[in-house]
Coordinates of C-alpha atoms in Angstrom, one line a residue:
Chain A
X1 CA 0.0 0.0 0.0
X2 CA 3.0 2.4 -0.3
X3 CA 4.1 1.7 -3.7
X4 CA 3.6 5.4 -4.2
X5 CA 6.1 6.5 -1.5
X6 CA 9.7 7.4 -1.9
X7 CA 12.1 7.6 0.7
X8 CA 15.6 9.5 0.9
X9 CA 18.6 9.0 3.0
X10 CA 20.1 12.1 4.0
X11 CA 22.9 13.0 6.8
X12 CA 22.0 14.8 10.4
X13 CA 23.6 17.9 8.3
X14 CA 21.2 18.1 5.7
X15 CA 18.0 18.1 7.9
X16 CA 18.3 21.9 8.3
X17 CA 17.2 22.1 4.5
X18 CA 14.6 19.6 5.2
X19 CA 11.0 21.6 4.2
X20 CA 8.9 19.5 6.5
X21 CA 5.9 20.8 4.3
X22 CA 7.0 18.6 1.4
X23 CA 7.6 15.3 3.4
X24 CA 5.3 13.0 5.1
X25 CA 7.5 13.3 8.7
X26 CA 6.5 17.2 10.5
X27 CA 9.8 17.9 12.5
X28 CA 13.4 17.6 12.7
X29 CA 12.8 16.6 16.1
X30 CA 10.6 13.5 15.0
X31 CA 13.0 12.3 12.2
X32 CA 14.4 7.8 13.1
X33 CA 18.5 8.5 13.0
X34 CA 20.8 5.6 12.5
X35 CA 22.7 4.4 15.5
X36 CA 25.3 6.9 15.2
X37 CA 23.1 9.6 14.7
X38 CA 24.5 10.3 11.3
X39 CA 21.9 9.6 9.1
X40 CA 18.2 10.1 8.9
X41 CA 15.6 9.6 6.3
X42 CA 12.7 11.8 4.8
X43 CA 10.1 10.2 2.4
X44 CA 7.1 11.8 0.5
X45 CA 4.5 11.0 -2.4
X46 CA 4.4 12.2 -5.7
X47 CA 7.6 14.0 -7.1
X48 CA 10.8 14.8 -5.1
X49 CA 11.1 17.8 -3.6
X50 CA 13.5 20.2 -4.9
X51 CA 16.0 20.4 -1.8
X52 CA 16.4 16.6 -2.3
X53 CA 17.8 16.7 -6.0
X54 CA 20.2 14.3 -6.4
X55 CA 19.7 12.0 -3.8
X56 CA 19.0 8.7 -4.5
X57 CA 15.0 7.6 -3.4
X58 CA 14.3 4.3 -2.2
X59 CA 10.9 2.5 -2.8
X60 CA 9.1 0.6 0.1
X61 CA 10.7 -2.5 -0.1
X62 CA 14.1 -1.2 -0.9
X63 CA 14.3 1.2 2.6
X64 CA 12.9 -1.8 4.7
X65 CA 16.4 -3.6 3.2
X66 CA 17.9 -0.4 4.3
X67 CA 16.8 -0.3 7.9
X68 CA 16.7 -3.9 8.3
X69 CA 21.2 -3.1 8.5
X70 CA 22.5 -3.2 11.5
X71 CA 23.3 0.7 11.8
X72 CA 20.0 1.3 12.0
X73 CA 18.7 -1.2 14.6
Chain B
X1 CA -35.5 -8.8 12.0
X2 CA -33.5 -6.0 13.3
X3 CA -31.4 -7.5 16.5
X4 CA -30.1 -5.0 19.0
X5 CA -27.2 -6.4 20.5
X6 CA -23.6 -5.0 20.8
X7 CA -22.5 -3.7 17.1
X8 CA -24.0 -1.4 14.4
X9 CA -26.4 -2.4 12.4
X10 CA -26.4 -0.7 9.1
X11 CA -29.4 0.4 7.4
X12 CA -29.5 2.0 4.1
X13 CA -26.7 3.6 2.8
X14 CA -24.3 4.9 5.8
X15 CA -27.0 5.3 8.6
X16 CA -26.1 2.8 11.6
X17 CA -28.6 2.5 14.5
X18 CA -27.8 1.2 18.0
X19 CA -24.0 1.6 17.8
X20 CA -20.9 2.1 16.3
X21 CA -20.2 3.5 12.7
X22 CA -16.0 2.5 12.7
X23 CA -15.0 4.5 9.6
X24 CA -11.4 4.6 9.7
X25 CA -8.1 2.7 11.7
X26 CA -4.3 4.1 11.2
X27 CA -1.6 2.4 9.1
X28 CA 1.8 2.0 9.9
X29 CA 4.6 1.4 7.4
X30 CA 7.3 0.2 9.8
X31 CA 9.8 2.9 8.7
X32 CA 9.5 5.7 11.3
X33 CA 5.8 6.3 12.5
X34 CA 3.9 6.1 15.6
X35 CA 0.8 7.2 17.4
X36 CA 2.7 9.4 20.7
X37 CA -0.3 9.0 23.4
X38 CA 1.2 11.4 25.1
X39 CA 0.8 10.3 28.6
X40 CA 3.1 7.8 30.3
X41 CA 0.1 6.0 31.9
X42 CA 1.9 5.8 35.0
X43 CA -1.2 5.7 37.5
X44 CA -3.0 3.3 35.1
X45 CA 0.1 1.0 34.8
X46 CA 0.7 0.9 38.7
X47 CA -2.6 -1.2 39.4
X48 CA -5.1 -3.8 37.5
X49 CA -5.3 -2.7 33.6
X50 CA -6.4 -4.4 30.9
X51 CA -5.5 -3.3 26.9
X52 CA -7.4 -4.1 24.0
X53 CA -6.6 -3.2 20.4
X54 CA -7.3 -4.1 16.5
X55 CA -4.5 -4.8 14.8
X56 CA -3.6 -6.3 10.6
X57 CA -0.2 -6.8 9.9
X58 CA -1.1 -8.5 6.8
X59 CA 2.2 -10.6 6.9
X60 CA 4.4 -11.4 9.8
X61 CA 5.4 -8.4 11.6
X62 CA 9.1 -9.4 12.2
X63 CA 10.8 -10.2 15.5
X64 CA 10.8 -7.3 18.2
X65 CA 8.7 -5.1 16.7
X66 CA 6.5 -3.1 19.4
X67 CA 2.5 -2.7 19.2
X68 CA 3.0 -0.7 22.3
X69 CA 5.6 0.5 24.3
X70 CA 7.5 2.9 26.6
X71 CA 10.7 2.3 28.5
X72 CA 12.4 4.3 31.0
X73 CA 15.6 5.8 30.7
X74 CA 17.4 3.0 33.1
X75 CA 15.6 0.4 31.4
X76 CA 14.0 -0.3 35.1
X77 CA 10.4 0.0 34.0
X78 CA 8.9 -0.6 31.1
X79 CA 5.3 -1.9 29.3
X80 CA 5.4 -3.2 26.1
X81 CA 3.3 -5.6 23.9
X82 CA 5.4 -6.6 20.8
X83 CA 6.2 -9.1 18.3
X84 CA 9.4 -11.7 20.3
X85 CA 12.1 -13.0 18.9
X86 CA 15.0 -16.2 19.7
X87 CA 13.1 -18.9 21.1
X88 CA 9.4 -17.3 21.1
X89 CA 9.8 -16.0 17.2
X90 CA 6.2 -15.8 15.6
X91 CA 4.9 -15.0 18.8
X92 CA 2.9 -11.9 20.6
X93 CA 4.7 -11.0 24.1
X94 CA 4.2 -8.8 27.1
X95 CA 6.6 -7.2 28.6
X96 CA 6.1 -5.4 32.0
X97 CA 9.2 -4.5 34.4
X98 CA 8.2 -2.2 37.6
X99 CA 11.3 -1.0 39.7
X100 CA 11.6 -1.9 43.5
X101 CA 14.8 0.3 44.7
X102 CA 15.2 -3.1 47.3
X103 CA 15.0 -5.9 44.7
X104 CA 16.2 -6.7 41.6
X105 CA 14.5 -5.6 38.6
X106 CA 11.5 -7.8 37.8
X107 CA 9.9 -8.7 34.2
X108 CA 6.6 -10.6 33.4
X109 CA 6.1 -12.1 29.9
X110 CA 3.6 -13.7 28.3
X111 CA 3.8 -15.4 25.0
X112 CA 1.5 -16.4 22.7
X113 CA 0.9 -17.4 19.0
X114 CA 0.6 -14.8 16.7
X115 CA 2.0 -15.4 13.4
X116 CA 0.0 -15.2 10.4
X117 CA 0.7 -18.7 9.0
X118 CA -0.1 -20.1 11.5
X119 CA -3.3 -18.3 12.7
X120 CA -5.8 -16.9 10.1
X121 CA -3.6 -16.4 7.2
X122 CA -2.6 -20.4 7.1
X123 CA -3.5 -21.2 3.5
X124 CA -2.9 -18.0 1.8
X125 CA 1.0 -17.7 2.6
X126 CA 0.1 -15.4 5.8
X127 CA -1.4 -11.9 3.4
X128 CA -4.6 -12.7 4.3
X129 CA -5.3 -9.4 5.9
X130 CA -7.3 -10.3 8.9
X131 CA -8.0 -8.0 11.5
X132 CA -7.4 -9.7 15.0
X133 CA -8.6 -8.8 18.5
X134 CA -6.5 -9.0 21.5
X135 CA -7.1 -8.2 24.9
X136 CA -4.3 -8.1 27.6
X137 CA -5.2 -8.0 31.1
X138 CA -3.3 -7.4 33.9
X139 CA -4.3 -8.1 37.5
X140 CA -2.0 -6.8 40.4
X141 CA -0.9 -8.8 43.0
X142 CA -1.9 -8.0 46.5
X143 CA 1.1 -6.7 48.4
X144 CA 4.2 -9.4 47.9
X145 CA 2.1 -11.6 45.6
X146 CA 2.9 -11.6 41.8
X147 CA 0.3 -10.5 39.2
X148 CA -1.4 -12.4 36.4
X149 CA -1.6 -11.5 32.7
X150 CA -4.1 -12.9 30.4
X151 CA -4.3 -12.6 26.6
X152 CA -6.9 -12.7 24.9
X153 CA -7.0 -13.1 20.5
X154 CA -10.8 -13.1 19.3
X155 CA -12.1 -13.2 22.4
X156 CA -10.6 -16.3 23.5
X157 CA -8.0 -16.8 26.2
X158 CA -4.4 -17.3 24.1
X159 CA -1.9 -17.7 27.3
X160 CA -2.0 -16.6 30.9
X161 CA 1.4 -15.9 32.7
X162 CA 0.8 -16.2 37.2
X163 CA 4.0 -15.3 38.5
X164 CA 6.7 -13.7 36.9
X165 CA 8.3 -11.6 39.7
X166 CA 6.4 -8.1 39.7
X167 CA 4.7 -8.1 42.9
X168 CA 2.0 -6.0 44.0
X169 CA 4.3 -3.8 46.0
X170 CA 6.6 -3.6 42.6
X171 CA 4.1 -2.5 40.8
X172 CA 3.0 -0.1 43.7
X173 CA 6.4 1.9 42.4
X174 CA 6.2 2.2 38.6
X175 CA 7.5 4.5 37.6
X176 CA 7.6 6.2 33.9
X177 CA 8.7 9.4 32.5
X178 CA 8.3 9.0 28.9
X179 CA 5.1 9.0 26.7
X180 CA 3.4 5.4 25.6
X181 CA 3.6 4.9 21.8
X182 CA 2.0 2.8 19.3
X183 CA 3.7 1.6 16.5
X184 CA 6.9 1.5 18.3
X185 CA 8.7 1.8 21.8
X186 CA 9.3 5.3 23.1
X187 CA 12.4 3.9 24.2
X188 CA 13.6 6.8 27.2
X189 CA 12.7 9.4 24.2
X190 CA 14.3 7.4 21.0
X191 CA 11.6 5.9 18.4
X192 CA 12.3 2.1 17.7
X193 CA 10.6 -1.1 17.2
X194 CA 8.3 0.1 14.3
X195 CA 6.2 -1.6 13.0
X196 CA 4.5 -2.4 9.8
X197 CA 0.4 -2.8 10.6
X198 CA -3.1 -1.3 10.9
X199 CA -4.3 -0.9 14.1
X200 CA -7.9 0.7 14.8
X201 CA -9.6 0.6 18.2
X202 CA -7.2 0.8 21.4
X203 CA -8.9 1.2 24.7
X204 CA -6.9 0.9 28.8
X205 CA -9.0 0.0 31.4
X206 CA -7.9 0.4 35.5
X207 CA -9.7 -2.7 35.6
X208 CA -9.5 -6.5 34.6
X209 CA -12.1 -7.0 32.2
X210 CA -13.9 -10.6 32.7
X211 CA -13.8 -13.1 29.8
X212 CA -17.3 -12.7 29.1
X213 CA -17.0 -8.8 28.7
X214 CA -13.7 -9.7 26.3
X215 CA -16.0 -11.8 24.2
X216 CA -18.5 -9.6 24.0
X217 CA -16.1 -7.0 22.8
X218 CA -14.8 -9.1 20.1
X219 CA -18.6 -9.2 18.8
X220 CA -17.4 -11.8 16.1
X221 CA -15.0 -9.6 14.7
X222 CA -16.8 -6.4 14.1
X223 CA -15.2 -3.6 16.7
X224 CA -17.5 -2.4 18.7
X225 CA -18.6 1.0 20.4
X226 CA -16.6 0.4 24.2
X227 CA -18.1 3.8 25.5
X228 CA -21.7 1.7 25.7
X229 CA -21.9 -1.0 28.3
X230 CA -23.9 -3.8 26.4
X231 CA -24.4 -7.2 27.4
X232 CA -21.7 -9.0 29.5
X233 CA -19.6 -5.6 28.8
X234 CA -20.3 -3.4 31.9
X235 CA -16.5 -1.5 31.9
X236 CA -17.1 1.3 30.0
X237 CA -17.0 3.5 33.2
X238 CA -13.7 1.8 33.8
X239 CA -11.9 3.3 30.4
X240 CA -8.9 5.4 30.8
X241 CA -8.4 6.3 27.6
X242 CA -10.2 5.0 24.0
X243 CA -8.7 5.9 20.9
X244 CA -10.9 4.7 18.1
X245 CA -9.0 6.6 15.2
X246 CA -11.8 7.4 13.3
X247 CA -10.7 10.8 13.0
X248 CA -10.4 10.0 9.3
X249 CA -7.4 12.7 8.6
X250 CA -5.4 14.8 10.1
X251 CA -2.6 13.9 12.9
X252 CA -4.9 13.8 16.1
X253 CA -6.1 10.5 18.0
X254 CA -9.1 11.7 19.6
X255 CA -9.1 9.9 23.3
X256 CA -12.9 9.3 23.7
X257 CA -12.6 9.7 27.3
X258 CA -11.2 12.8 27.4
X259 CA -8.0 11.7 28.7
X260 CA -5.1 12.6 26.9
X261 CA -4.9 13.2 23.2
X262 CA -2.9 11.2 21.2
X263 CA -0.4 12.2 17.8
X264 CA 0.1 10.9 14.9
X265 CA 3.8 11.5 14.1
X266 CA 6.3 10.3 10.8
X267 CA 3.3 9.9 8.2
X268 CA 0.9 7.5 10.3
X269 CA -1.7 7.8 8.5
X270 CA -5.6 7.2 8.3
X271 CA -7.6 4.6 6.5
X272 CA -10.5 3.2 5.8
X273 CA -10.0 -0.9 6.1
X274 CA -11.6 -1.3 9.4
X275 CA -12.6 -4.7 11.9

């Protein structure tokens, strides 16, 4: 049921560019961080937004692979 | 014949009479979103509670993956009901740990069967998309005595765990500072254990709802209104909270009770596959 979703990784430095109004999550404060608090992830439906140009998006499936790694659990 | 039992009874088009017109339950995608209840639940948690709550996970949820939860920062007291893993994988669990400063930290689990192929979905590879009904209830034990946990799936009694090592007087001093979630453990303030489901009607009782009342609930698998005693279901002056997420939009879990508001944070979203 979220074959229309996308999902980016991005790093802890990024999330300031993060326009909450374009992504599913509503705060930085709310955002999942890997276990080193490095990374962090955004995701959205329907096109990418524009301050994530670039970045690779993830479907469904392939993010669960993603945060299935150890440096995420 | 028009019955009038416990349940809606839908007449023409989207007019209900007698009950409960459940439009709408939350999904979950497993990633990063929860339901923040916004209320550590301490009171409720340190006496006789029960839980009951619609969940679809359409497939096997994974190992470790948290329905409900909070833990404390020292990892002395916590409530969780979640998915286990090692030895009891494929299984639903309770966890419950109440700190005694004077003994050593105690935990109470429960496991029972809850994996698709093996329950509703056997046949169909486990993406049979059943809603199931579980009921947990908790009775305290009376001063040094340990308590009892029953669950419940359907309205019938899965497992019951007497013992464990909470006492009454354990339980006396839990103690919680962070916020229950759904979805995942609000573990001491970090998100983790999501996971992937629907989940639609969650209701806490201060009391141990009887077996009869938990079958009535389960009405044959059609959720019904718990604001309304009905039948053998005489707790509805007993709720503490009653979210039953038919909101429809937005990010707010109406508590029916007046309680405490919950949140729907990371993209939980609404939906309209209901029990």
């Amino acid at each position: 049921m979220y074959n229309n979703r996308k999902y980016v990784i991005i790093t802890a430095s990024e999330v300031s560019n993060v326009d909450f109004s374009k992504v599913l999550e509503t705060s930085a404060s709310k955002l999942r961080y890997n276990n080193d608090n490095s990374k962090t992830f955004v995701k959205y439906e329907g096109d990418q937004p524009s301050f994530l140009n670039g970045k690779t998006e993830y479907t469904y499936d392939e993010i669960l692979i993603e945060l299935a790694k150890d440096s995420w659990q | 014949m028009l019955g009038l039992g416990v349940g809606f009874y839908k007449l023409a088009g989207d007019d209900y009479l007698g009950g409960y017109n459940n439009t709408c339950a939350v999904s979950f995608d497993g990633t990063d979103e929860y339901i923040d209840l916004e209320d550590t639940f301490q009171d409720e948690f340190r006496n006789s509670f029960s839980i009951s709550f619609w969940i679809n996970t359409g497939t096997w949820a994974g190992n470790n993956k948290m329905i409900l939860g909070s833990t404390d920062s020292g990892n002395e007291n916590y409530i969780y009901i979640y998915t286990a893993s090692g030895g009891h994988a494929g299984k639903l669990a309770f966890g419950f740990k109440s700190n005694n400063a004077s003994s050593p930290l105690r935990q109470l689990a429960t496991n029972v069967t809850f994996s698709a192929e093996s329950e509703e979905g056997a046949g169909d590879g486990g993406t049979s998309g059943a809603w199931w009904h579980f009921v947990l209830t908790y009775a305290q034990g009376s001063g040094g005595g340990t308590g009892t946990a029953i669950l419940y799936k359907n309205g019938s009694v899965l497992a019951s765990g007497a013992g464990g090592s909470v006492t009454g007087t354990n339980q006396d001093s839990f103690t919680a500072s962070d916020n229950v979630y759904l979805g995942g453990r609000n573990n001491a303030g970090t998100l983790n254990g999501q996971i992937a489901m629907k989940l639609d009607d969650i209701a806490i009782w201060n009391a141990v709802l009887a077996p009869e009342a938990i079958t009535t609930i389960w009405n044959s698998g059609e959720a019904t209104d718990l604001l309304v005693d009905d039948g053998d279901y005489d707790n509805s002056g007993d709720l503490v909270s009653y979210y039953q997420l038919n909101e429809c939009s937005g990010t707010t879990a109406t508590d029916a009770t007046g309680h405490s508001n919950g949140t729907l944070e990371g993209g939980a979203a609404y939906i309209t596959d209901t029990p």
